[in-house]
Amino acid sequence: MADTITHIVLFKYRADITWSDFEKHFESFMALKTTSLNPKTGKPLIKSLKAGKNRSWEPFNKGFTHGFVLEFENQDDLDYYLTKEPVHIAFSKSAGPLIEDSCVIDIKDGVLFGPPAKRPLGEGEYQGSCHCGGINWTAKLSTAEHVLCHCSTCQKLGGGPYSCNQIIPKDDLKIVSGTPNVYTYTGASGKSVRCYFCGTCTSHIYHHQDVMPDKIIVRTLLLDGGPQMPATGEIFGEGRLSWVRELQDTLK
């Protein structure tokens, strides 16, 4: 029981939901108890599943009308259920149009303090964090590598000879916790660039340029495993400090 996770889901359904849609949705949710399976053991991922309509007379329901309480053997089983289990993923997609709002919390019995569970990472996805830990994010990279930028702005903002970056689709970066501050400046293109950074420790997370609205420039050295990634390219080479290439030999 020590590792058991209780997964609590509250729903507020859309006002225009039909009874037949609700009944089908409810039956599909309850069926997950037997149809959502562990790929290694073939056994159900859900240890227990309870559901029902709110019947409390206290005025604290925040508009949520129905609750579902699921128990999982451990965090790994819950993570697989949420991110990879095909029956649950299909159910979630079909349920989306029926739900106006939802609330989800996960608890481990008796654990009152400590950090939350980390969201499992997908293929090519990396966890990032600022120096103080106040902001956490994930970024998806097609290749684990750095592109060095020698522009004067990166040198000024970072206080170093270059920054380590990669251009990725805007939607491939997700802020998991915390809220970045924003500093806006005019880039070499003449258009605005927004620099997102931690307001406490000033770690720079990513830049978003008006000149390429669907892309962002993520700071790859702040990602887990970043120090082990190779540098495979560079930009603004004209701004490269003269001693950068010779630095390793000079300091031997």
Coordinates of N, CA and C in Angstrom, one line a residue:
M1 N 0.8 -1.2 0.0 CA 0.0 0.0 0.0 C 0.8 1.3 0.0
A2 N 2.1 1.1 0.4 CA 3.0 2.3 0.5 C 3.1 3.2 -0.7
D3 N 3.1 2.5 -1.9 CA 3.3 3.2 -3.2 C 2.0 3.5 -3.9
T4 N 0.9 3.1 -3.3 CA -0.4 3.3 -4.0 C -0.7 4.8 -4.2
I5 N -1.2 5.1 -5.4 CA -1.5 6.5 -5.7 C -3.1 6.5 -6.0
T6 N -3.7 7.5 -5.3 CA -5.1 7.7 -5.5 C -5.3 8.9 -6.5
H7 N -5.9 8.6 -7.6 CA -6.1 9.6 -8.7 C -7.6 10.1 -8.6
I8 N -7.8 11.4 -8.3 CA -9.1 11.9 -8.1 C -9.5 12.9 -9.3
V9 N -10.6 12.6 -9.9 CA -11.0 13.4 -11.1 C -12.4 13.9 -10.9
L10 N -12.5 15.3 -11.0 CA -13.8 15.9 -10.9 C -14.2 16.5 -12.2
F11 N -15.4 16.4 -12.6 CA -15.9 16.9 -13.9 C -17.1 17.9 -13.7
K12 N -17.1 18.9 -14.5 CA -18.3 19.7 -14.7 C -18.7 19.6 -16.1
Y13 N -19.8 19.0 -16.4 CA -20.2 18.7 -17.7 C -20.9 19.9 -18.4
R14 N -20.8 19.9 -19.7 CA -21.4 20.9 -20.5 C -22.9 20.9 -20.3
A15 N -23.6 22.1 -20.3 CA -25.0 22.2 -20.1 C -25.8 21.5 -21.1
D16 N -25.3 21.4 -22.4 CA -26.0 20.8 -23.5 C -25.8 19.3 -23.7
I17 N -25.1 18.7 -22.7 CA -24.8 17.2 -22.9 C -26.1 16.5 -22.9
T18 N -26.3 15.5 -23.7 CA -27.5 14.6 -23.8 C -27.3 13.5 -22.8
W19 N -28.5 12.9 -22.4 CA -28.4 11.8 -21.5 C -27.7 10.6 -22.1
S20 N -28.0 10.4 -23.4 CA -27.3 9.2 -24.0 C -25.8 9.4 -24.1
D21 N -25.4 10.6 -24.4 CA -23.9 10.9 -24.4 C -23.3 10.7 -23.0
F22 N -24.0 11.2 -22.0 CA -23.5 11.1 -20.6 C -23.4 9.6 -20.2
E23 N -24.5 8.8 -20.5 CA -24.5 7.4 -20.2 C -23.4 6.6 -20.8
K24 N -23.2 6.9 -22.1 CA -22.1 6.3 -22.8 C -20.7 6.6 -22.3
H25 N -20.6 7.9 -22.0 CA -19.3 8.4 -21.4 C -19.1 7.7 -20.0
F26 N -20.1 7.7 -19.2 CA -19.9 7.1 -17.8 C -19.6 5.6 -17.9
E27 N -20.3 4.9 -18.8 CA -20.0 3.5 -19.0 C -18.6 3.2 -19.5
S28 N -18.1 4.1 -20.4 CA -16.8 3.9 -20.9 C -15.7 4.2 -19.9
F29 N -16.0 5.2 -19.0 CA -15.1 5.5 -17.9 C -15.0 4.3 -17.0
M30 N -16.1 3.8 -16.6 CA -16.1 2.6 -15.6 C -15.5 1.4 -16.2
A31 N -15.6 1.2 -17.6 CA -15.0 0.1 -18.2 C -13.5 0.1 -18.2
L32 N -12.9 1.3 -18.0 CA -11.5 1.4 -17.9 C -10.9 0.5 -16.8
K33 N -11.7 0.1 -15.8 CA -11.2 -0.7 -14.7 C -10.8 -2.1 -15.3
T34 N -11.3 -2.5 -16.4 CA -11.0 -3.8 -16.9 C -10.3 -3.8 -18.3
T35 N -10.4 -2.6 -19.0 CA -9.9 -2.5 -20.3 C -8.6 -1.8 -20.4
S36 N -8.2 -1.1 -19.4 CA -6.9 -0.4 -19.3 C -5.9 -1.3 -18.7
L37 N -5.0 -1.8 -19.5 CA -4.1 -2.9 -19.0 C -2.6 -2.5 -19.0
N38 N -1.9 -3.1 -18.1 CA -0.5 -3.0 -18.0 C 0.1 -3.8 -19.1
P39 N 0.9 -3.2 -20.0 CA 1.5 -3.9 -21.2 C 2.4 -5.0 -20.8
K40 N 3.0 -5.0 -19.6 CA 4.0 -6.0 -19.2 C 3.3 -7.2 -18.6
T41 N 2.3 -7.0 -17.8 CA 1.6 -8.1 -17.1 C 0.3 -8.5 -17.7
G42 N -0.3 -7.6 -18.5 CA -1.6 -7.9 -19.0 C -2.7 -7.7 -18.0
K43 N -2.4 -7.2 -16.8 CA -3.4 -7.1 -15.7 C -3.9 -5.6 -15.7
P44 N -5.1 -5.4 -15.2 CA -5.6 -4.0 -15.1 C -4.7 -3.1 -14.4
L45 N -4.6 -1.9 -14.9 CA -3.8 -0.8 -14.3 C -4.5 -0.3 -13.0
I46 N -5.8 -0.2 -13.1 CA -6.6 0.4 -12.1 C -7.0 -0.7 -11.0
K47 N -6.5 -0.4 -9.8 CA -6.8 -1.4 -8.7 C -8.3 -1.2 -8.2
S48 N -8.8 0.0 -8.2 CA -10.2 0.2 -7.8 C -10.7 1.5 -8.5
L49 N -12.0 1.5 -8.7 CA -12.6 2.7 -9.3 C -14.0 2.9 -8.8
K50 N -14.1 4.1 -8.2 CA -15.4 4.5 -7.7 C -15.9 5.8 -8.4
A51 N -17.2 6.0 -8.6 CA -17.7 7.1 -9.3 C -19.1 7.5 -8.8
G52 N -19.4 8.7 -8.9 CA -20.8 9.1 -8.6 C -21.0 10.6 -8.7
K53 N -22.3 11.0 -8.5 CA -22.7 12.4 -8.5 C -22.5 13.1 -7.2
N54 N -22.1 14.3 -7.2 CA -21.9 15.0 -5.9 C -23.2 15.1 -5.2
R55 N -23.2 14.8 -3.9 CA -24.5 14.9 -3.1 C -24.2 15.7 -1.8
S56 N -23.1 16.4 -1.8 CA -22.9 17.2 -0.6 C -23.8 18.5 -0.6
W57 N -24.2 18.8 0.6 CA -25.0 20.0 0.7 C -24.2 21.3 1.0
E58 N -22.9 21.1 1.2 CA -22.0 22.2 1.4 C -21.7 23.0 0.1
P59 N -21.7 24.3 0.2 CA -21.6 25.1 -1.0 C -20.1 25.3 -1.5
F60 N -19.4 24.2 -1.6 CA -18.0 24.3 -2.0 C -17.6 23.5 -3.2
N61 N -18.6 23.1 -4.0 CA -18.3 22.2 -5.1 C -17.7 22.9 -6.4
K62 N -17.7 24.2 -6.4 CA -17.1 25.0 -7.5 C -17.7 24.6 -8.9
G63 N -18.9 24.1 -8.8 CA -19.5 23.7 -10.1 C -19.3 22.3 -10.6
F64 N -18.4 21.6 -9.9 CA -18.1 20.2 -10.3 C -19.2 19.3 -9.8
T65 N -19.7 18.5 -10.7 CA -20.9 17.7 -10.4 C -20.7 16.2 -10.2
H66 N -19.6 15.7 -10.7 CA -19.3 14.2 -10.7 C -17.9 14.0 -10.3
G67 N -17.6 12.9 -9.6 CA -16.3 12.6 -9.2 C -15.9 11.1 -9.5
F68 N -14.7 10.9 -9.8 CA -14.1 9.6 -10.1 C -12.9 9.4 -9.2
V69 N -12.8 8.3 -8.5 CA -11.7 8.0 -7.6 C -11.0 6.7 -8.0
L70 N -9.8 6.8 -8.5 CA -9.1 5.6 -9.0 C -7.8 5.3 -8.2
E71 N -7.5 4.1 -8.0 CA -6.3 3.7 -7.3 C -5.4 3.0 -8.2
F72 N -4.1 3.3 -8.1 CA -3.1 2.7 -8.9 C -2.0 2.1 -8.0
E73 N -1.4 1.0 -8.4 CA -0.4 0.3 -7.6 C 0.8 1.2 -7.3
N74 N 1.2 2.0 -8.3 CA 2.3 2.9 -8.1 C 2.3 4.0 -9.2
Q75 N 3.3 4.9 -9.1 CA 3.3 6.1 -10.0 C 3.5 5.7 -11.4
D76 N 4.3 4.7 -11.6 CA 4.6 4.2 -13.0 C 3.3 3.8 -13.7
D77 N 2.5 3.0 -13.0 CA 1.2 2.6 -13.6 C 0.3 3.8 -13.9
L78 N 0.3 4.8 -13.0 CA -0.5 5.9 -13.3 C 0.0 6.7 -14.5
D79 N 1.4 6.9 -14.5 CA 2.0 7.6 -15.6 C 1.7 6.9 -17.0
Y80 N 1.8 5.6 -17.0 CA 1.5 4.9 -18.2 C 0.0 5.1 -18.6
Y81 N -0.9 5.0 -17.7 CA -2.3 5.2 -17.9 C -2.6 6.5 -18.5
L82 N -1.9 7.6 -18.0 CA -2.2 8.9 -18.4 C -1.6 9.3 -19.8
T83 N -0.4 8.7 -20.1 CA 0.3 9.2 -21.2 C 0.4 8.2 -22.4
K84 N 0.2 6.9 -22.1 CA 0.5 5.9 -23.2 C -0.6 4.9 -23.4
E85 N -1.4 4.6 -22.4 CA -2.4 3.5 -22.5 C -3.4 3.9 -23.5
P86 N -3.5 3.1 -24.6 CA -4.4 3.5 -25.7 C -5.8 3.6 -25.5
V87 N -6.4 2.7 -24.6 CA -7.8 2.7 -24.3 C -8.2 4.0 -23.6
H88 N -7.3 4.4 -22.6 CA -7.6 5.6 -21.8 C -7.4 6.8 -22.7
I89 N -6.4 6.8 -23.5 CA -6.2 8.0 -24.4 C -7.4 8.2 -25.3
A90 N -7.9 7.1 -25.9 CA -9.1 7.2 -26.8 C -10.3 7.7 -26.0
F91 N -10.4 7.2 -24.8 CA -11.5 7.7 -24.0 C -11.4 9.2 -23.7
S92 N -10.2 9.7 -23.3 CA -10.0 11.1 -23.0 C -10.4 12.0 -24.2
K93 N -10.0 11.5 -25.4 CA -10.3 12.3 -26.6 C -11.8 12.4 -26.8
S94 N -12.5 11.3 -26.6 CA -14.0 11.3 -26.8 C -14.7 12.1 -25.7
A95 N -14.1 12.1 -24.5 CA -14.8 12.8 -23.4 C -14.6 14.3 -23.5
G96 N -13.5 14.8 -24.1 CA -13.2 16.2 -24.1 C -14.4 17.1 -24.5
P97 N -15.1 16.9 -25.6 CA -16.2 17.7 -26.0 C -17.4 17.8 -25.0
L98 N -17.5 16.8 -24.1 CA -18.6 16.7 -23.1 C -18.3 17.5 -21.9
I99 N -17.1 17.9 -21.6 CA -16.7 18.4 -20.3 C -16.4 19.9 -20.4
E100 N -17.0 20.7 -19.5 CA -16.7 22.1 -19.5 C -15.5 22.5 -18.6
D101 N -15.3 21.7 -17.6 CA -14.2 22.0 -16.7 C -13.8 20.7 -15.9
S102 N -12.6 20.6 -15.4 CA -12.2 19.4 -14.7 C -11.2 19.8 -13.7
C103 N -11.0 19.0 -12.7 CA -10.0 19.1 -11.6 C -9.4 17.8 -11.3
V104 N -8.1 17.7 -11.2 CA -7.4 16.4 -11.0 C -6.4 16.6 -9.9
I105 N -6.4 15.7 -8.9 CA -5.3 15.7 -7.9 C -4.9 14.2 -7.7
D106 N -3.7 14.0 -7.4 CA -3.2 12.7 -7.0 C -2.6 12.7 -5.6
I107 N -2.9 11.8 -4.8 CA -2.4 11.7 -3.4 C -1.9 10.4 -3.1
K108 N -0.9 10.4 -2.2 CA -0.3 9.2 -1.6 C -0.7 9.2 -0.2
D109 N -1.4 8.2 0.3 CA -2.0 8.2 1.6 C -0.9 8.5 2.7
G110 N -1.2 9.6 3.5 CA -0.3 9.9 4.6 C 0.8 10.8 4.3
V111 N 1.1 11.1 3.0 CA 2.2 12.0 2.6 C 1.6 13.4 2.5
L112 N 2.1 14.2 3.4 CA 1.6 15.6 3.5 C 2.5 16.7 3.0
F113 N 3.8 16.3 2.7 CA 4.8 17.3 2.3 C 5.6 16.6 1.2
G114 N 6.4 17.5 0.5 CA 7.3 17.0 -0.5 C 6.9 17.4 -1.9
P115 N 7.8 17.2 -2.9 CA 7.5 17.7 -4.2 C 6.5 16.8 -4.9
P116 N 5.8 17.4 -6.0 CA 4.9 16.6 -6.8 C 5.6 15.6 -7.7
A117 N 4.9 14.7 -8.2 CA 5.5 13.7 -9.1 C 5.9 14.5 -10.4
K118 N 7.0 14.0 -11.0 CA 7.4 14.6 -12.3 C 6.6 14.0 -13.5
R119 N 6.2 14.9 -14.4 CA 5.5 14.4 -15.6 C 6.5 13.6 -16.4
P120 N 6.0 12.4 -16.8 CA 6.9 11.5 -17.6 C 7.2 12.2 -18.9
L121 N 8.5 12.0 -19.4 CA 8.9 12.6 -20.6 C 8.7 11.7 -21.8
G122 N 8.3 12.3 -22.9 CA 8.1 11.6 -24.1 C 9.4 11.4 -24.9
E123 N 9.4 10.8 -26.0 CA 10.6 10.6 -26.8 C 11.1 12.0 -27.3
G124 N 12.4 12.2 -27.1 CA 13.0 13.5 -27.4 C 12.7 14.7 -26.5
E125 N 12.1 14.4 -25.4 CA 11.6 15.4 -24.5 C 12.6 15.5 -23.3
Y126 N 12.9 16.8 -22.9 CA 13.9 17.0 -21.8 C 13.3 17.9 -20.8
Q127 N 13.6 17.6 -19.5 CA 13.2 18.5 -18.4 C 14.2 19.6 -18.3
G128 N 13.7 20.8 -18.0 CA 14.5 22.0 -17.8 C 14.1 22.7 -16.5
S129 N 15.1 23.4 -15.9 CA 14.8 24.1 -14.7 C 15.8 25.3 -14.6
C130 N 15.3 26.3 -13.9 CA 16.2 27.5 -13.7 C 17.1 27.2 -12.4
H131 N 18.0 28.1 -12.1 CA 18.9 27.9 -11.1 C 18.3 27.7 -9.7
C132 N 17.2 28.5 -9.4 CA 16.6 28.5 -8.1 C 15.5 27.4 -8.0
G133 N 15.2 26.8 -9.2 CA 14.1 25.7 -9.2 C 12.7 26.3 -9.2
G134 N 12.6 27.6 -9.3 CA 11.2 28.1 -9.3 C 10.4 27.9 -10.5
I135 N 11.1 27.7 -11.7 CA 10.4 27.5 -12.9 C 11.0 26.2 -13.5
N136 N 10.0 25.3 -13.9 CA 10.4 24.1 -14.6 C 9.6 23.9 -15.9
W137 N 10.2 23.3 -16.8 CA 9.6 23.2 -18.2 C 10.1 21.9 -18.8
T138 N 9.5 21.6 -19.9 CA 9.9 20.5 -20.8 C 10.1 21.1 -22.2
A139 N 11.1 20.5 -22.9 CA 11.3 20.9 -24.3 C 11.6 19.7 -25.1
K140 N 11.0 19.6 -26.3 CA 11.2 18.5 -27.2 C 12.2 18.9 -28.3
L141 N 13.3 18.1 -28.3 CA 14.4 18.3 -29.3 C 14.4 17.2 -30.3
S142 N 14.6 17.6 -31.6 CA 14.7 16.5 -32.6 C 16.1 15.8 -32.5
T143 N 17.1 16.6 -32.0 CA 18.4 16.1 -31.8 C 19.0 16.7 -30.6
A144 N 19.7 15.9 -29.7 CA 20.3 16.5 -28.5 C 21.6 17.2 -28.8
E145 N 21.5 18.5 -29.1 CA 22.7 19.2 -29.5 C 22.6 20.7 -29.2
H146 N 23.7 21.4 -29.2 CA 23.7 22.8 -29.0 C 24.1 23.5 -30.3
V147 N 23.5 24.7 -30.5 CA 23.9 25.6 -31.5 C 24.4 26.8 -30.8
L148 N 25.7 27.2 -30.9 CA 26.2 28.3 -30.2 C 25.9 29.6 -30.9
C149 N 25.5 30.6 -30.1 CA 25.2 31.9 -30.6 C 26.2 32.9 -30.1
H150 N 26.9 33.6 -30.9 CA 28.0 34.6 -30.5 C 27.5 36.0 -30.6
C151 N 26.2 36.3 -30.8 CA 25.7 37.6 -30.9 C 26.0 38.4 -29.7
S152 N 26.1 39.7 -29.8 CA 26.3 40.6 -28.7 C 25.2 40.6 -27.7
T153 N 24.0 40.4 -28.1 CA 22.9 40.3 -27.2 C 23.0 39.1 -26.2
C154 N 23.3 38.0 -26.8 CA 23.5 36.8 -25.9 C 24.7 37.0 -25.0
Q155 N 25.7 37.7 -25.4 CA 26.9 38.0 -24.6 C 26.5 38.9 -23.4
K156 N 25.7 39.9 -23.8 CA 25.2 40.9 -22.7 C 24.3 40.2 -21.8
L157 N 23.3 39.5 -22.3 CA 22.3 38.9 -21.4 C 22.9 37.8 -20.5
G158 N 23.8 37.0 -21.1 CA 24.3 35.9 -20.3 C 25.6 36.1 -19.6
G159 N 26.3 37.2 -20.0 CA 27.6 37.5 -19.3 C 28.7 36.5 -19.7
G160 N 28.6 35.8 -20.9 CA 29.5 34.9 -21.3 C 29.8 35.0 -22.8
P161 N 30.7 34.3 -23.4 CA 31.1 34.5 -24.7 C 30.1 34.0 -25.8
Y162 N 29.2 33.1 -25.4 CA 28.1 32.7 -26.3 C 27.0 32.0 -25.5
S163 N 25.9 31.7 -26.1 CA 24.8 31.0 -25.5 C 24.6 29.7 -26.2
C164 N 24.0 28.7 -25.6 CA 23.7 27.4 -26.2 C 22.2 27.3 -26.4
N165 N 21.9 27.0 -27.7 CA 20.5 27.1 -28.1 C 20.1 26.0 -29.1
Q166 N 18.8 26.0 -29.3 CA 18.2 25.3 -30.4 C 16.9 25.9 -30.8
I167 N 16.6 26.0 -32.0 CA 15.3 26.5 -32.5 C 14.3 25.3 -32.6
I168 N 13.2 25.4 -31.9 CA 12.2 24.4 -31.9 C 10.8 25.0 -32.1
P169 N 9.8 24.2 -32.5 CA 8.4 24.7 -32.6 C 8.0 25.2 -31.3
K170 N 7.2 26.3 -31.3 CA 6.8 27.0 -30.1 C 6.0 26.0 -29.2
D171 N 5.2 25.1 -29.8 CA 4.4 24.2 -29.0 C 5.2 23.1 -28.3
D172 N 6.5 23.0 -28.7 CA 7.3 21.9 -28.1 C 7.9 22.3 -26.8
L173 N 7.6 23.5 -26.3 CA 8.1 23.8 -24.9 C 6.9 24.0 -24.0
K174 N 6.9 23.4 -22.9 CA 5.8 23.5 -22.0 C 6.3 23.9 -20.6
I175 N 5.7 25.0 -20.1 CA 6.0 25.4 -18.7 C 5.3 24.5 -17.7
V176 N 6.0 23.8 -16.9 CA 5.4 22.9 -16.0 C 5.0 23.6 -14.7
S177 N 5.9 24.4 -14.2 CA 5.6 25.1 -12.9 C 6.3 26.5 -13.0
G178 N 5.7 27.5 -12.3 CA 6.3 28.8 -12.2 C 5.8 29.6 -13.4
T179 N 6.1 30.9 -13.3 CA 5.7 31.9 -14.4 C 6.9 32.7 -14.8
P180 N 7.4 32.6 -16.0 CA 8.6 33.4 -16.3 C 8.3 34.9 -16.5
N181 N 9.3 35.8 -16.2 CA 9.2 37.2 -16.5 C 9.5 37.4 -18.0
V182 N 9.2 38.5 -18.5 CA 9.5 38.8 -19.9 C 10.2 40.1 -20.1
Y183 N 11.3 40.1 -20.9 CA 12.0 41.3 -21.3 C 12.0 41.3 -22.8
T184 N 11.5 42.5 -23.3 CA 11.4 42.6 -24.8 C 12.5 43.6 -25.3
Y185 N 13.1 43.2 -26.4 CA 14.1 44.1 -27.0 C 13.9 44.0 -28.5
T186 N 14.6 44.8 -29.3 CA 14.6 44.8 -30.7 C 15.8 44.0 -31.3
G187 N 15.4 42.9 -32.0 CA 16.5 42.0 -32.5 C 17.1 42.6 -33.8
A188 N 18.1 41.8 -34.3 CA 18.8 42.2 -35.5 C 17.9 42.3 -36.7
S189 N 16.7 41.7 -36.7 CA 15.8 41.8 -37.8 C 15.0 43.1 -37.8
G190 N 15.1 43.8 -36.6 CA 14.3 45.0 -36.5 C 13.0 44.8 -35.8
K191 N 12.7 43.5 -35.6 CA 11.4 43.2 -34.9 C 11.7 42.8 -33.5
S192 N 10.6 42.7 -32.7 CA 10.6 42.5 -31.3 C 11.1 41.0 -31.0
V193 N 11.8 40.9 -29.9 CA 12.2 39.6 -29.4 C 11.8 39.6 -27.9
R194 N 11.1 38.6 -27.5 CA 10.8 38.5 -26.0 C 11.6 37.4 -25.4
C195 N 12.3 37.8 -24.3 CA 13.2 36.9 -23.6 C 12.4 36.5 -22.3
Y196 N 12.2 35.2 -22.1 CA 11.5 34.7 -21.0 C 12.6 34.2 -20.0
F197 N 12.5 34.7 -18.7 CA 13.5 34.3 -17.7 C 12.9 34.2 -16.4
C198 N 13.6 33.6 -15.4 CA 13.1 33.5 -14.0 C 13.4 34.9 -13.4
G199 N 12.4 35.4 -12.8 CA 12.5 36.7 -12.1 C 13.3 36.7 -10.8
T200 N 13.5 35.4 -10.3 CA 14.2 35.3 -9.0 C 15.7 35.1 -9.3
C201 N 16.1 34.1 -10.1 CA 17.5 33.8 -10.3 C 18.0 34.3 -11.6
T202 N 17.1 34.8 -12.5 CA 17.4 35.4 -13.8 C 17.9 34.4 -14.9
S203 N 17.7 33.1 -14.6 CA 18.1 32.1 -15.7 C 17.2 32.3 -16.9
H204 N 17.8 32.4 -18.1 CA 17.0 32.6 -19.3 C 16.5 31.2 -19.9
I205 N 15.2 31.2 -20.1 CA 14.6 29.9 -20.5 C 14.5 29.8 -22.1
Y206 N 13.9 30.8 -22.7 CA 13.8 30.8 -24.1 C 13.5 32.2 -24.6
H207 N 13.7 32.4 -25.9 CA 13.4 33.6 -26.6 C 12.3 33.4 -27.7
H208 N 11.4 34.3 -27.9 CA 10.4 34.2 -28.9 C 10.5 35.5 -29.8
Q209 N 10.8 35.3 -31.1 CA 11.0 36.4 -32.0 C 9.8 36.6 -32.9
D210 N 9.4 37.8 -33.1 CA 8.3 38.1 -34.0 C 8.6 37.7 -35.4
V211 N 9.8 37.7 -35.8 CA 10.2 37.3 -37.2 C 9.9 35.8 -37.5
M212 N 9.8 35.0 -36.4 CA 9.5 33.6 -36.6 C 8.5 33.2 -35.5
P213 N 7.2 33.6 -35.7 CA 6.2 33.5 -34.6 C 5.9 32.0 -34.2
D214 N 6.1 31.1 -35.0 CA 5.8 29.7 -34.7 C 7.0 28.9 -34.1
K215 N 8.1 29.6 -33.9 CA 9.3 29.0 -33.3 C 9.8 29.7 -32.1
I216 N 10.5 29.0 -31.3 CA 11.2 29.7 -30.1 C 12.7 29.2 -30.1
I217 N 13.5 30.0 -29.4 CA 14.9 29.6 -29.2 C 15.1 29.2 -27.8
V218 N 15.2 27.9 -27.5 CA 15.3 27.4 -26.2 C 16.8 27.3 -25.8
R219 N 17.1 27.7 -24.5 CA 18.4 27.6 -23.9 C 18.7 26.1 -23.6
T220 N 19.4 25.4 -24.4 CA 19.6 24.0 -24.2 C 20.5 23.6 -23.1
L221 N 21.4 24.4 -22.6 CA 22.2 24.1 -21.5 C 21.5 24.0 -20.2
L222 N 20.3 24.5 -20.1 CA 19.5 24.4 -18.9 C 18.6 23.2 -18.8
L223 N 18.7 22.3 -19.9 CA 18.0 21.1 -19.9 C 18.8 20.0 -19.2
D224 N 18.1 19.0 -18.6 CA 18.7 17.9 -18.0 C 19.5 17.2 -19.1
G225 N 20.8 16.9 -18.8 CA 21.7 16.3 -19.8 C 22.3 17.3 -20.8
G226 N 22.0 18.6 -20.6 CA 22.5 19.6 -21.5 C 24.0 19.7 -21.5
P227 N 24.7 19.6 -20.3 CA 26.2 19.6 -20.4 C 26.8 18.5 -21.2
Q228 N 26.1 17.4 -21.4 CA 26.6 16.3 -22.1 C 26.3 16.4 -23.6
M229 N 25.5 17.3 -24.0 CA 25.1 17.5 -25.4 C 26.3 18.1 -26.2
P230 N 26.5 17.6 -27.4 CA 27.6 18.2 -28.2 C 27.2 19.6 -28.9
A231 N 28.1 20.4 -29.1 CA 27.9 21.6 -29.9 C 28.1 21.3 -31.4
T232 N 27.1 21.4 -32.2 CA 27.2 21.0 -33.6 C 27.2 22.2 -34.6
G233 N 27.0 23.4 -34.1 CA 26.9 24.5 -35.1 C 27.0 25.8 -34.3
E234 N 27.1 26.9 -35.1 CA 27.2 28.2 -34.4 C 26.6 29.2 -35.4
I235 N 26.2 30.3 -34.8 CA 25.6 31.5 -35.6 C 26.3 32.8 -35.1
F236 N 26.2 33.8 -35.9 CA 26.8 35.1 -35.6 C 28.3 34.9 -35.3
G237 N 28.9 34.1 -36.1 CA 30.3 33.8 -35.9 C 31.2 35.1 -35.9
E238 N 30.7 36.2 -36.6 CA 31.5 37.4 -36.6 C 31.7 38.0 -35.2
G239 N 30.8 37.6 -34.3 CA 30.9 38.1 -32.9 C 31.7 37.2 -32.0
R240 N 32.2 36.1 -32.5 CA 33.0 35.1 -31.7 C 34.2 35.8 -31.1
L241 N 34.4 35.7 -29.8 CA 35.6 36.3 -29.2 C 36.8 35.6 -29.7
S242 N 37.9 36.3 -29.8 CA 39.1 35.8 -30.5 C 39.7 34.6 -29.8
W243 N 39.5 34.6 -28.4 CA 40.1 33.5 -27.7 C 39.3 32.3 -27.5
V244 N 38.1 32.2 -28.0 CA 37.2 31.1 -27.7 C 37.7 29.8 -28.2
R245 N 38.2 29.8 -29.5 CA 38.7 28.5 -30.1 C 39.9 28.0 -29.4
E246 N 40.8 28.9 -28.9 CA 42.0 28.5 -28.3 C 41.9 28.3 -26.8
L247 N 40.7 28.5 -26.2 CA 40.6 28.5 -24.8 C 41.0 27.2 -24.1
Q248 N 40.6 26.1 -24.7 CA 40.9 24.8 -24.1 C 42.4 24.5 -24.1
D249 N 43.1 24.8 -25.2 CA 44.6 24.6 -25.2 C 45.3 25.6 -24.3
T250 N 44.8 26.8 -24.2 CA 45.4 27.9 -23.4 C 45.4 27.5 -21.9
L251 N 44.3 26.9 -21.5 CA 44.1 26.6 -20.1 C 44.7 25.3 -19.6
K252 N 45.2 24.5 -20.6 CA 45.8 23.2 -20.2 C 47.0 23.4 -19.3

